[in-house]
PDB file of C-alpha atoms and ligand atoms in Angstrom:
ATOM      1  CA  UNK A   1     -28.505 -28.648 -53.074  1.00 95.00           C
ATOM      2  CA  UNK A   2     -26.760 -29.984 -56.088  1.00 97.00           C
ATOM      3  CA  UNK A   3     -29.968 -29.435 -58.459  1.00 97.00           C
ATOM      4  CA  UNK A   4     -29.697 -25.442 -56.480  1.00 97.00           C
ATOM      5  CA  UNK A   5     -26.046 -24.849 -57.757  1.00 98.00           C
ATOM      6  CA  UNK A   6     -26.935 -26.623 -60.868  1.00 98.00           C
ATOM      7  CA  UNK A   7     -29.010 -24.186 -61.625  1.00 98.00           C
ATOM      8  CA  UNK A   8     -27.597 -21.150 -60.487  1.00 98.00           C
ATOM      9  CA  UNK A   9     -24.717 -22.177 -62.486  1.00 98.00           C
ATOM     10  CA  UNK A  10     -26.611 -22.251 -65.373  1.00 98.00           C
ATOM     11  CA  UNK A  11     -29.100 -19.613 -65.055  1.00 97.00           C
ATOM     12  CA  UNK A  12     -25.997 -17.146 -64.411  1.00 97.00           C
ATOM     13  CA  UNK A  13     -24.003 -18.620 -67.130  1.00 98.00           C
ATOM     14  CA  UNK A  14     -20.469 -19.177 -64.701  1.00 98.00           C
ATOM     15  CA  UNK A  15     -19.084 -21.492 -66.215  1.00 98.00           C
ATOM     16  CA  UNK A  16     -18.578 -24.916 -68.762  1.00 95.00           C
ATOM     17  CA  UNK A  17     -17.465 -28.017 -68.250  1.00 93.00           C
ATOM     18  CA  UNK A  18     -14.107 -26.777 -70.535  1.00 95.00           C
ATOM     19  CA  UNK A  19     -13.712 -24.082 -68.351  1.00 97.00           C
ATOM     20  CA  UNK A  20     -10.896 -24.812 -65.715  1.00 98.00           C
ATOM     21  CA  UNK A  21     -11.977 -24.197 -62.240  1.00 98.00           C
ATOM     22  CA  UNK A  22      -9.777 -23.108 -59.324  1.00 98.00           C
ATOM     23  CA  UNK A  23     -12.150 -23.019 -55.923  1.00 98.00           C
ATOM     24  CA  UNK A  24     -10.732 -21.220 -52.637  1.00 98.00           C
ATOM     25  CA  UNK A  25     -10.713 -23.231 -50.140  1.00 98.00           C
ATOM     26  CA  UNK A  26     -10.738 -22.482 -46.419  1.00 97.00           C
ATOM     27  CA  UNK A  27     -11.924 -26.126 -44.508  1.00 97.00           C
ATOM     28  CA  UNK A  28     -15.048 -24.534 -43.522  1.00 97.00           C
ATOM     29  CA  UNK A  29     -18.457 -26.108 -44.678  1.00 97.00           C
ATOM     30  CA  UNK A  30     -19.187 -23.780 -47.523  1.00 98.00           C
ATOM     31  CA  UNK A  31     -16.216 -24.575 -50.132  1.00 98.00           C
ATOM     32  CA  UNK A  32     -16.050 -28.163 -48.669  1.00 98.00           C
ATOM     33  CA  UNK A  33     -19.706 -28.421 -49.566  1.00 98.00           C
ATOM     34  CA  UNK A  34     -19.370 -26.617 -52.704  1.00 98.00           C
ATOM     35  CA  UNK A  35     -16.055 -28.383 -53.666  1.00 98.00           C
ATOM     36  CA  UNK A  36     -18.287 -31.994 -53.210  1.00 98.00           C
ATOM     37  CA  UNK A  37     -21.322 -30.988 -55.107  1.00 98.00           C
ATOM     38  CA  UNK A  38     -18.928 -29.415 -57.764  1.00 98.00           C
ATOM     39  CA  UNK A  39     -17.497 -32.864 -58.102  1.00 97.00           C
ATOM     40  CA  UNK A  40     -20.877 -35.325 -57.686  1.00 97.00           C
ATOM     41  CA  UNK A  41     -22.140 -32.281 -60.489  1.00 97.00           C
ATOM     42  CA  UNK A  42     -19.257 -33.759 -63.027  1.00 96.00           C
ATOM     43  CA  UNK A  43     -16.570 -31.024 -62.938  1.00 97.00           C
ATOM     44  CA  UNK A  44     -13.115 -30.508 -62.118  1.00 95.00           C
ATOM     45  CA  UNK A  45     -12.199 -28.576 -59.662  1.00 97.00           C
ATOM     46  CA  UNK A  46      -8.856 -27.650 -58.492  1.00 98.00           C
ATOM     47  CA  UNK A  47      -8.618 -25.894 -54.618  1.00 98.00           C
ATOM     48  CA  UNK A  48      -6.325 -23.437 -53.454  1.00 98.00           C
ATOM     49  CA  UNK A  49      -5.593 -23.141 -49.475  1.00 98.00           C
ATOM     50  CA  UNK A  50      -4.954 -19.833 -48.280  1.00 97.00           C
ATOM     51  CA  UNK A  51      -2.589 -20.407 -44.896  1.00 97.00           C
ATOM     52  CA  UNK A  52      -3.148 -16.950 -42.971  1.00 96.00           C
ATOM     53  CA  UNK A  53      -1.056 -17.601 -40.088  1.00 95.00           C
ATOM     54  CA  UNK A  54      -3.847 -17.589 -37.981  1.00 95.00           C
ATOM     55  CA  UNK A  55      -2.504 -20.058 -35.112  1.00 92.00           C
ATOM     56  CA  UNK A  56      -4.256 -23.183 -34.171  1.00 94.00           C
ATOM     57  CA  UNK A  57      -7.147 -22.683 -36.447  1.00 95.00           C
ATOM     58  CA  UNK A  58      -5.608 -22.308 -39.296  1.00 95.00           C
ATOM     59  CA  UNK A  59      -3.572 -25.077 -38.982  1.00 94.00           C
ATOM     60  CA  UNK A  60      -6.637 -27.197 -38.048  1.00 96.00           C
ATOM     61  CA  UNK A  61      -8.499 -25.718 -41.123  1.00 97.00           C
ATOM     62  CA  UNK A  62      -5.297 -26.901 -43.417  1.00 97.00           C
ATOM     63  CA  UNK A  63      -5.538 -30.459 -41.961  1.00 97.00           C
ATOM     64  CA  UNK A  64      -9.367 -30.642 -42.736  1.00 98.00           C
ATOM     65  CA  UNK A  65      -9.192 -29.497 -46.098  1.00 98.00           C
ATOM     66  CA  UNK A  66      -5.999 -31.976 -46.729  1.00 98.00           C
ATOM     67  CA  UNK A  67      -8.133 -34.786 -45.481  1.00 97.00           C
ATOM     68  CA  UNK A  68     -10.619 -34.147 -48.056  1.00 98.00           C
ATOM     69  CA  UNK A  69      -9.429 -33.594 -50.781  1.00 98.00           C
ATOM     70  CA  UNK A  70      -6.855 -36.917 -50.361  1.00 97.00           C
ATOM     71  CA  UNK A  71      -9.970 -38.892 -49.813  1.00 96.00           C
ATOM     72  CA  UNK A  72     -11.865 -37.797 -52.937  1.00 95.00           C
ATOM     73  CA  UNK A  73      -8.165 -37.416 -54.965  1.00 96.00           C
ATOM     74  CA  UNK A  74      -8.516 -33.796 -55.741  1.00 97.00           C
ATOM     75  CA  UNK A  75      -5.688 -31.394 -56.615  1.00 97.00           C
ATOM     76  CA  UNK A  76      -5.262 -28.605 -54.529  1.00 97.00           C
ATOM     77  CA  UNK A  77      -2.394 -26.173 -53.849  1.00 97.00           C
ATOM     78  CA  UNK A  78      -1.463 -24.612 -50.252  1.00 97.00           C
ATOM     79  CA  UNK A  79      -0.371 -20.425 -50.220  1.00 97.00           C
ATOM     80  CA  UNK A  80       1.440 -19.588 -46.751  1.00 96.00           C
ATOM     81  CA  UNK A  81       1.502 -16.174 -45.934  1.00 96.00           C
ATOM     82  CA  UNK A  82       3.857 -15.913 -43.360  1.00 95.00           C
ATOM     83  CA  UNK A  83       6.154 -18.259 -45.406  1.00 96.00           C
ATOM     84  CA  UNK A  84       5.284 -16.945 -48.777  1.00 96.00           C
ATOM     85  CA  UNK A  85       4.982 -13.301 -47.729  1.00 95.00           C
ATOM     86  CA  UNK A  86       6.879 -12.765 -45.029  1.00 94.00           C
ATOM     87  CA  UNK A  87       3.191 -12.012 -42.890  1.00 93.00           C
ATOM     88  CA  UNK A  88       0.557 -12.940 -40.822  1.00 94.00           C
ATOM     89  CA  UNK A  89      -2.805 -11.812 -40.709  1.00 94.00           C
ATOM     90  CA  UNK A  90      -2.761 -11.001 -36.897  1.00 92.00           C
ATOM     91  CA  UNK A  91       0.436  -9.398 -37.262  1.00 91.00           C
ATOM     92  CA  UNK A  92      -0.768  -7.329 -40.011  1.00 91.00           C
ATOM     93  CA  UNK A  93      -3.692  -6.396 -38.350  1.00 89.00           C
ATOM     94  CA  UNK A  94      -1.478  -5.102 -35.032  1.00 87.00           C
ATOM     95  CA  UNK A  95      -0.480  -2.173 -36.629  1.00 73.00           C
ATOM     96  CA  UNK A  96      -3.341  -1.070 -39.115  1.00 76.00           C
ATOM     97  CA  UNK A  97      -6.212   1.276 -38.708  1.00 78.00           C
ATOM     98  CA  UNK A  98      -7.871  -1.292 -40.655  1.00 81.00           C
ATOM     99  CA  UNK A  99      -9.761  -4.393 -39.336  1.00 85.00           C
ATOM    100  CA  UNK A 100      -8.441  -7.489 -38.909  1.00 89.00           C
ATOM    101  CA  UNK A 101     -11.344  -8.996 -41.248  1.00 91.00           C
ATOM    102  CA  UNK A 102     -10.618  -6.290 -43.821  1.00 91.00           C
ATOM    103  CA  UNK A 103      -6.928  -6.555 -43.737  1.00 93.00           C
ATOM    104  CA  UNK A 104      -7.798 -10.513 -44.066  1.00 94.00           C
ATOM    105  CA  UNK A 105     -10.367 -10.102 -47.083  1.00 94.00           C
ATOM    106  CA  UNK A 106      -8.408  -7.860 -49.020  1.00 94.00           C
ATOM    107  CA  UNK A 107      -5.577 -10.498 -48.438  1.00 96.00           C
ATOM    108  CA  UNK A 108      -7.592 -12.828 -49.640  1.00 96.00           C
ATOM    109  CA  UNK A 109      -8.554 -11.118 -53.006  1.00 96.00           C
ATOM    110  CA  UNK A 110      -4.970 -10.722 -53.884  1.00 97.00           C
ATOM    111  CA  UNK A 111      -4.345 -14.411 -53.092  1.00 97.00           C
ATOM    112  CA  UNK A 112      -7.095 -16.181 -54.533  1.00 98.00           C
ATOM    113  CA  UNK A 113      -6.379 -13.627 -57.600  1.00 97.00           C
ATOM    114  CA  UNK A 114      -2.910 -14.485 -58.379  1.00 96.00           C
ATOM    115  CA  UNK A 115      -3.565 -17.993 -57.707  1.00 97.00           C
ATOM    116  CA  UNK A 116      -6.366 -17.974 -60.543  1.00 97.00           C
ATOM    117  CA  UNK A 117      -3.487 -17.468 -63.165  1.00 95.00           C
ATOM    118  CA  UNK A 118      -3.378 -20.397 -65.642  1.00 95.00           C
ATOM    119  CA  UNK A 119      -7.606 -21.046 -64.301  1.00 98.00           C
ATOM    120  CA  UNK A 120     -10.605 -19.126 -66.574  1.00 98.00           C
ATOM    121  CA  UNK A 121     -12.536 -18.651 -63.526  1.00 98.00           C
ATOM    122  CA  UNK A 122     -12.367 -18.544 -59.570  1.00 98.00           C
ATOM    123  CA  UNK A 123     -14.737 -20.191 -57.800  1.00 98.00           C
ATOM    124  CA  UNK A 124     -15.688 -18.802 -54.148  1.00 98.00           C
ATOM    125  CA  UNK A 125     -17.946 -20.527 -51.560  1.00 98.00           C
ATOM    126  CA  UNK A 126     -20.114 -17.569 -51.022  1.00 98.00           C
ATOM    127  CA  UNK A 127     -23.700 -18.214 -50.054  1.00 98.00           C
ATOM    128  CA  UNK A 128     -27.391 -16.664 -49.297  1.00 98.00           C
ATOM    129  CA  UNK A 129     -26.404 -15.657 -46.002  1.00 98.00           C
ATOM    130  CA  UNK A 130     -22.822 -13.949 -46.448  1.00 97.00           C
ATOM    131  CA  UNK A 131     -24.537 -12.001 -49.610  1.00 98.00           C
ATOM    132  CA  UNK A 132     -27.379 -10.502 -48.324  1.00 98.00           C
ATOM    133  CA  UNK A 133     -25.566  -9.772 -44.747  1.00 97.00           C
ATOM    134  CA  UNK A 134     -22.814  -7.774 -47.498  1.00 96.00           C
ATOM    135  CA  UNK A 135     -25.360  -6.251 -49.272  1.00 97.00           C
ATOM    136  CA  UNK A 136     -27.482  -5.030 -46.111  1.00 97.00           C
ATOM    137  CA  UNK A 137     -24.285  -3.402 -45.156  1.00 96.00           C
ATOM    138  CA  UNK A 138     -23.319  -2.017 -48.427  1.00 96.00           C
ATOM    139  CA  UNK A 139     -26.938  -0.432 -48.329  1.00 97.00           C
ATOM    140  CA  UNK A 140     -26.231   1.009 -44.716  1.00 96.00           C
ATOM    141  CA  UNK A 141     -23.628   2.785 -45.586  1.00 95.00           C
ATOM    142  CA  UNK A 142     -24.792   3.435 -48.719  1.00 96.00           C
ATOM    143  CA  UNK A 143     -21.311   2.229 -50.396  1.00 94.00           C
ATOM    144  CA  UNK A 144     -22.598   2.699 -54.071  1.00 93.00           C
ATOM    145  CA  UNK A 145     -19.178   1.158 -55.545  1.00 90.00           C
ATOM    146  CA  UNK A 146     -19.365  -2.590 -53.536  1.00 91.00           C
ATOM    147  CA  UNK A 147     -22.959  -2.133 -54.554  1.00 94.00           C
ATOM    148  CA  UNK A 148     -21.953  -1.657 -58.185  1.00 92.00           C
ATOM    149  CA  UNK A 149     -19.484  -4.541 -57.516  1.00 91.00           C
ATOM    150  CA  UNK A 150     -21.777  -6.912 -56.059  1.00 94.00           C
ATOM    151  CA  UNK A 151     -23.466  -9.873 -58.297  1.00 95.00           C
ATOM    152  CA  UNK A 152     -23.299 -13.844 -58.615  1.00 97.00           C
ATOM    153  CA  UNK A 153     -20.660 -13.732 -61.462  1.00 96.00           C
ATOM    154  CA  UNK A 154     -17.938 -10.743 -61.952  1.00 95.00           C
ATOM    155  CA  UNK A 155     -16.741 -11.029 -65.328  1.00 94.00           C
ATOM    156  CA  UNK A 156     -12.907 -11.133 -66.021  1.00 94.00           C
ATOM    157  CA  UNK A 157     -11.037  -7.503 -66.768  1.00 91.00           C
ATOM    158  CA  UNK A 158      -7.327  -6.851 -67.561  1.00 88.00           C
ATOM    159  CA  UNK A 159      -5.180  -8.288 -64.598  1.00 91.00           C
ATOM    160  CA  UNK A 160      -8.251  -9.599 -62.513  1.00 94.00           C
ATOM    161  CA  UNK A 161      -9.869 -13.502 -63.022  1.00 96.00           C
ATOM    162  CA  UNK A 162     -13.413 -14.002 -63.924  1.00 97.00           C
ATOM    163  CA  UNK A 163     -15.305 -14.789 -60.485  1.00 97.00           C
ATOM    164  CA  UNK A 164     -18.325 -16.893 -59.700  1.00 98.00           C
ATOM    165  CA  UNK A 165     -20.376 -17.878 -56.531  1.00 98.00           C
ATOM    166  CA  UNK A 166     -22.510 -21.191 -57.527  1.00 98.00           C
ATOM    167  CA  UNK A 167     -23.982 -21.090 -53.659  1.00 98.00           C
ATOM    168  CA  UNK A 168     -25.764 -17.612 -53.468  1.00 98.00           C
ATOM    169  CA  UNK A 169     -28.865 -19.640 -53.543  1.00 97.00           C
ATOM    170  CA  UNK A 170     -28.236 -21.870 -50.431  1.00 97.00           C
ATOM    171  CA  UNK A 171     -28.522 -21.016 -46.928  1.00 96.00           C
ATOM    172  CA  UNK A 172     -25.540 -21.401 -44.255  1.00 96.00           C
ATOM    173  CA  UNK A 173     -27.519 -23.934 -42.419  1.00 95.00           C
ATOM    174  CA  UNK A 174     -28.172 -25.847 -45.821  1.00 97.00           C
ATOM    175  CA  UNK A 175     -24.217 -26.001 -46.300  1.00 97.00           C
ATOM    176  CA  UNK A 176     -24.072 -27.149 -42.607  1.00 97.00           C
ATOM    177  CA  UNK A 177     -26.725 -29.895 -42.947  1.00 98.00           C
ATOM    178  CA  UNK A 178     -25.399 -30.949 -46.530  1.00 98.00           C
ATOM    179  CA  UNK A 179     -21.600 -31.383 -44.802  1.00 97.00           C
ATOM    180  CA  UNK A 180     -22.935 -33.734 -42.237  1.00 97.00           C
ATOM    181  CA  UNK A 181     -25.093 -35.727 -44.451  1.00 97.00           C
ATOM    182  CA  UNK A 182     -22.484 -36.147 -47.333  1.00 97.00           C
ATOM    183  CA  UNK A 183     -19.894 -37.194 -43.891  1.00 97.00           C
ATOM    184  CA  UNK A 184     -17.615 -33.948 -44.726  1.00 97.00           C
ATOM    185  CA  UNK A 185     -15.851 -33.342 -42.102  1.00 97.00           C
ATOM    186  CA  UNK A 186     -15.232 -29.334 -41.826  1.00 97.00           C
ATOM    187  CA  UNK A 187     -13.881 -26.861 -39.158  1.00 96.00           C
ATOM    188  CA  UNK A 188     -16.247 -25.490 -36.694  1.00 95.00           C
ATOM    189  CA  UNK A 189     -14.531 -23.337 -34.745  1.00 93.00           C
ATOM    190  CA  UNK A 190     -15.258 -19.662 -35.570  1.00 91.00           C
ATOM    191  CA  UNK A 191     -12.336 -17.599 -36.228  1.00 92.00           C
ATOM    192  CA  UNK A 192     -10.537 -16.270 -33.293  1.00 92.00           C
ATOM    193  CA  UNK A 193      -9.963 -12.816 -34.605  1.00 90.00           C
ATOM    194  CA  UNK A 194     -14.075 -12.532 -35.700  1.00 88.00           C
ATOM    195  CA  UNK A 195     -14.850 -10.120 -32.879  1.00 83.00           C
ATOM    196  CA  UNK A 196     -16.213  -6.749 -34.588  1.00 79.00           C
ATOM    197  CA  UNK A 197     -16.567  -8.750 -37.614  1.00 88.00           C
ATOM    198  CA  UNK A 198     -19.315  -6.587 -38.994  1.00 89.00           C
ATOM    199  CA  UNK A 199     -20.894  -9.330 -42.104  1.00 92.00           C
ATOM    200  CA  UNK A 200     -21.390 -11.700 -38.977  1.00 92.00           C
ATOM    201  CA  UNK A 201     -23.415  -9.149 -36.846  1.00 93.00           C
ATOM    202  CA  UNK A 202     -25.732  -8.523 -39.813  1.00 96.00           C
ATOM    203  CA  UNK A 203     -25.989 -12.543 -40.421  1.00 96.00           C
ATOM    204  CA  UNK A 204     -27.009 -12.435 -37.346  1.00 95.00           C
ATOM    205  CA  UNK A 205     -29.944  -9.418 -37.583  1.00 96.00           C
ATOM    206  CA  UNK A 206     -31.021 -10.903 -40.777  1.00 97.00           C
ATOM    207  CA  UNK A 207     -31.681 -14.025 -39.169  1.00 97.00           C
ATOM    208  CA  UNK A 208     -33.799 -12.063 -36.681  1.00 97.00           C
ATOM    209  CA  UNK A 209     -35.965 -10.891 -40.083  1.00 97.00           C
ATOM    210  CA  UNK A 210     -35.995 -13.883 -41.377  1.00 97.00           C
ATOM    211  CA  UNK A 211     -37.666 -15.595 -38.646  1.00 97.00           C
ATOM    212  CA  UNK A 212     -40.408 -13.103 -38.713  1.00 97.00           C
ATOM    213  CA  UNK A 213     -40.559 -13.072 -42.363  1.00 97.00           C
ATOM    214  CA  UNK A 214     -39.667 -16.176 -44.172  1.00 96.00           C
ATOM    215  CA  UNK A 215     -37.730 -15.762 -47.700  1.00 96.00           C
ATOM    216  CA  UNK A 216     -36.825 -11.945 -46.819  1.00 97.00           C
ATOM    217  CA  UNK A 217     -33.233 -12.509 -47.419  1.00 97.00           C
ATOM    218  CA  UNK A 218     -33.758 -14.293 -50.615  1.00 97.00           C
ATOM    219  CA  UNK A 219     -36.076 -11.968 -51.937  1.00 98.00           C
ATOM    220  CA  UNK A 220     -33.589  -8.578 -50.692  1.00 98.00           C
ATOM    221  CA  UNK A 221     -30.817 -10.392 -52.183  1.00 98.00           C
ATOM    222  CA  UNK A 222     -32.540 -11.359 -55.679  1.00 97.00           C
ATOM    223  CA  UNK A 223     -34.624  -8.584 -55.787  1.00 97.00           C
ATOM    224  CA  UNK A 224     -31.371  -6.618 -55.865  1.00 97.00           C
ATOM    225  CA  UNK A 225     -29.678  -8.601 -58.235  1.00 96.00           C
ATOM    226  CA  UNK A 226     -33.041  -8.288 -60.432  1.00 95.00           C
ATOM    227  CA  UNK A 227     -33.765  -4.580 -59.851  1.00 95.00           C
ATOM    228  CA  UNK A 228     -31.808  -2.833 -58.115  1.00 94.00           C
ATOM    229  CA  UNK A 229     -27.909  -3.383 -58.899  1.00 93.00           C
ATOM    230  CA  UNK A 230     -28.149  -1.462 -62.323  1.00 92.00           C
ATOM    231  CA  UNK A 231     -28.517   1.662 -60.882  1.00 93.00           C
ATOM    232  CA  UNK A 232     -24.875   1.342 -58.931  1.00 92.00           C
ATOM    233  CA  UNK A 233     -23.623   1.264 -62.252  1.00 83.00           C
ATOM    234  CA  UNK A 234     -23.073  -3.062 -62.250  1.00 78.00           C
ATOM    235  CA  UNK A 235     -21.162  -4.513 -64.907  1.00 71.00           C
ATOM    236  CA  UNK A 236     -18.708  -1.353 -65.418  1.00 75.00           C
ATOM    237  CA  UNK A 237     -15.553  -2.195 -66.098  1.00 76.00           C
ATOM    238  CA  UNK A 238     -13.211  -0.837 -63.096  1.00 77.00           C
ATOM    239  CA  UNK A 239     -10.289   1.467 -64.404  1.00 84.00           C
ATOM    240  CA  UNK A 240      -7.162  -0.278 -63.276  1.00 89.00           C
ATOM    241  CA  UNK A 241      -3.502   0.133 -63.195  1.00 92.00           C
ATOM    242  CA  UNK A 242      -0.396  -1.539 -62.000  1.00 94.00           C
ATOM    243  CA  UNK A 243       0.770  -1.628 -58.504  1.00 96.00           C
ATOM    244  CA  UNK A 244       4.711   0.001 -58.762  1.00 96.00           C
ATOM    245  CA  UNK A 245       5.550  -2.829 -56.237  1.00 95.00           C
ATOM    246  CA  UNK A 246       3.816  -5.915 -57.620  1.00 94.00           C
ATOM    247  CA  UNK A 247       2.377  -5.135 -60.949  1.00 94.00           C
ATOM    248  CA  UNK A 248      -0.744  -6.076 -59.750  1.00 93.00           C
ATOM    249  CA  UNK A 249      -4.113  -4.282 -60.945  1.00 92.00           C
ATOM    250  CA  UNK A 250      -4.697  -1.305 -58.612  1.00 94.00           C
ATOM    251  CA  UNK A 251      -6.696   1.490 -58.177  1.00 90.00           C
ATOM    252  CA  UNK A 252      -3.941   3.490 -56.836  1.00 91.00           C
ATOM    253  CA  UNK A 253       0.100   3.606 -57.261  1.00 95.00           C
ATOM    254  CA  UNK A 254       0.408   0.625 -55.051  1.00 96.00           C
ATOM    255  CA  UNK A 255      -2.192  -1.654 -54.364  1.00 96.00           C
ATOM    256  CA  UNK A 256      -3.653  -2.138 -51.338  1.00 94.00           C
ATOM    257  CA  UNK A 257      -1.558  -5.775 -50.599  1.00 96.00           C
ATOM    258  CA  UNK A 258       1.526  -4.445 -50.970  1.00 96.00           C
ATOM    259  CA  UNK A 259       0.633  -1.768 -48.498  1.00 94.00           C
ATOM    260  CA  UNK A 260      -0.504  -3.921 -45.470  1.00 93.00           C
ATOM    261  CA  UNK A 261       2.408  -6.036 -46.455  1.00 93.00           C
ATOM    262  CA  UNK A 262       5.139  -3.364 -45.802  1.00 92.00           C
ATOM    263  CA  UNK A 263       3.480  -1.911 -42.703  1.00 90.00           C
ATOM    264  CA  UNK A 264       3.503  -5.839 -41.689  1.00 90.00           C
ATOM    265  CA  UNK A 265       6.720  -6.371 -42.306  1.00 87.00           C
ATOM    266  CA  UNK A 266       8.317  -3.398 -41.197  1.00 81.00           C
ATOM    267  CA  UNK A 267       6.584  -2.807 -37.973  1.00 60.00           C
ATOM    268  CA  UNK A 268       8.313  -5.499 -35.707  1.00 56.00           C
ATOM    269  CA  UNK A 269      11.847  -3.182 -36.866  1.00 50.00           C
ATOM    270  CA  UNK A 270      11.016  -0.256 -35.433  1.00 46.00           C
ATOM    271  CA  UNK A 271       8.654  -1.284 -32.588  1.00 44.00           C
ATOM    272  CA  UNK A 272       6.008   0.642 -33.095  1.00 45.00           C
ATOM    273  CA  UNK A 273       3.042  -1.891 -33.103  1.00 43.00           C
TER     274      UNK A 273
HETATM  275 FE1  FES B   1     -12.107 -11.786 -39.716  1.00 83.96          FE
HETATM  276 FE2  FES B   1     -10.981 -14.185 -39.416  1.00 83.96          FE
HETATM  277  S1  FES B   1     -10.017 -12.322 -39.794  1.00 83.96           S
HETATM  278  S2  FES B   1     -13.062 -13.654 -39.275  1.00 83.96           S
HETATM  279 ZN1   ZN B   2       0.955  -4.625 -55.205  1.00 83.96          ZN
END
């Protein structure tokens, strides 16, 4: 596993040992994992703990990832949303026509984002299995722009941090078995809000392929990143402005943060969740 990210760190040119390193951090196996082999691989590696008000398990998550990163005497940082923000992700998903899971992953973009200030590149956990259930959906739907957007290493553009994902080359269970061997002790429990999570039902489908066919998610994954992500226009530089509310980089007037943030917030007022 550590020869894997080794090389994908290299063959993808991510990042140098001068480069400072901020890694998000959730107390599951993946960033625990990757946060570990980072370390045993010689680099430093700050995390940064995204609280999402997400009851029990996120304060279970928070405890894990404290634990380990006191007993290897790593630096890491804690953002609370509900303290921070003012929100929750379950009460910001009550009132939106969005997902929970989307309202959460655009959260965390923002987050891990304008944590990243100060760092030359943001490190994400991301591996085999969470990439090629994306992409599978991305082709589904046929959403050319994540597929333009989709690839190991996302190079840095006005307002928005370079971003890597050393563990597109290692398999969920590989993170899982790594964890336990290296005695990292990480949070099991599945997300309570992950019903209609739509990446997890795919996981699950591919794993159905991959049984029959051995290496089919590897090769749909790399194939893409070989052959087929050039024609969704990868490596264009987004055309970005500032949100009016936060001056972050946006699409749109205000980005799409600020948005769930004032339904959030203003909902409980008028009662209309
Ligand atoms: Fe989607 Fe937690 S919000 S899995
Ligand atoms: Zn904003």
């Amino acid at each position: 596993m550590q020869r894997q990210v080794a090389r994908t760190i290299h063959d993808y040119e991510m990042f140098g040992g001068e480069d400072r390193l901020l890694l998000g951090v959730s107390g599951g196996k993946d960033s625990l994992a990757l946060w570990d082999i980072l370390t045993e691989l010689g680099y430093s590696v700050d995390g940064i703990y995204l609280h999402l008000g997400i009851g029990e398990y996120s304060s279970e998550s928070l405890q894990l990832t404290e634990r380990f990163a006191a007993s290897r005497r790593l630096e890491m940082r804690i953002i609370d949303l509900p303290v921070d923000y003012g929100f929750s992700i379950p009460q910001a998903a009550a009132g939106q026509s969005r997902s929970a899971c989307s309202v959460c992953g655009l959260s965390k973009r923002y987050l891990l984002n304008e944590a990243a200030d100060g760092y030359d590149v943001l490190v994400t956990g991301h591996n085999l299995d969470d990439e090629a259930a994306t992409l599978l959906g991305n082709v589904l739907t046929w959403n050319t722009e994540y597929l333009g957007r989709q690839a190991p290493v996302l190079p840095a553009v006005e307002g928005l941090v370079r971003k890597v994902k050393p563990l597109i080359r290692v398999a969920e269970r590989e993170t899982a078995a790594y964890a336990v061997l290296r005695g990292i002790e990480y949070e099991v429990e599945e997300c309570p809000m992950v019903a209609g999570n739509t990446v997890n039902r795919l996981k699950e489908r591919m794993n159905l392929l991959e049984e029959q066919s051995p290496g089919v998610k590897q090769q749909f994954l790399f194939g893409f990143f070989e052959r087929g992500a050039e024609h969704f226009g990868a490596g264009t530089k987004p055309e970005l402005g500032s949100c009016l509310s936060c001056g972050g980089p946006t699409t749109g007037a205000v980005c799409a943060f600020c948005r769930v943030r004032d339904r959030a917030i203003r909902l409980p007022e008028k009662g209309d969740a």
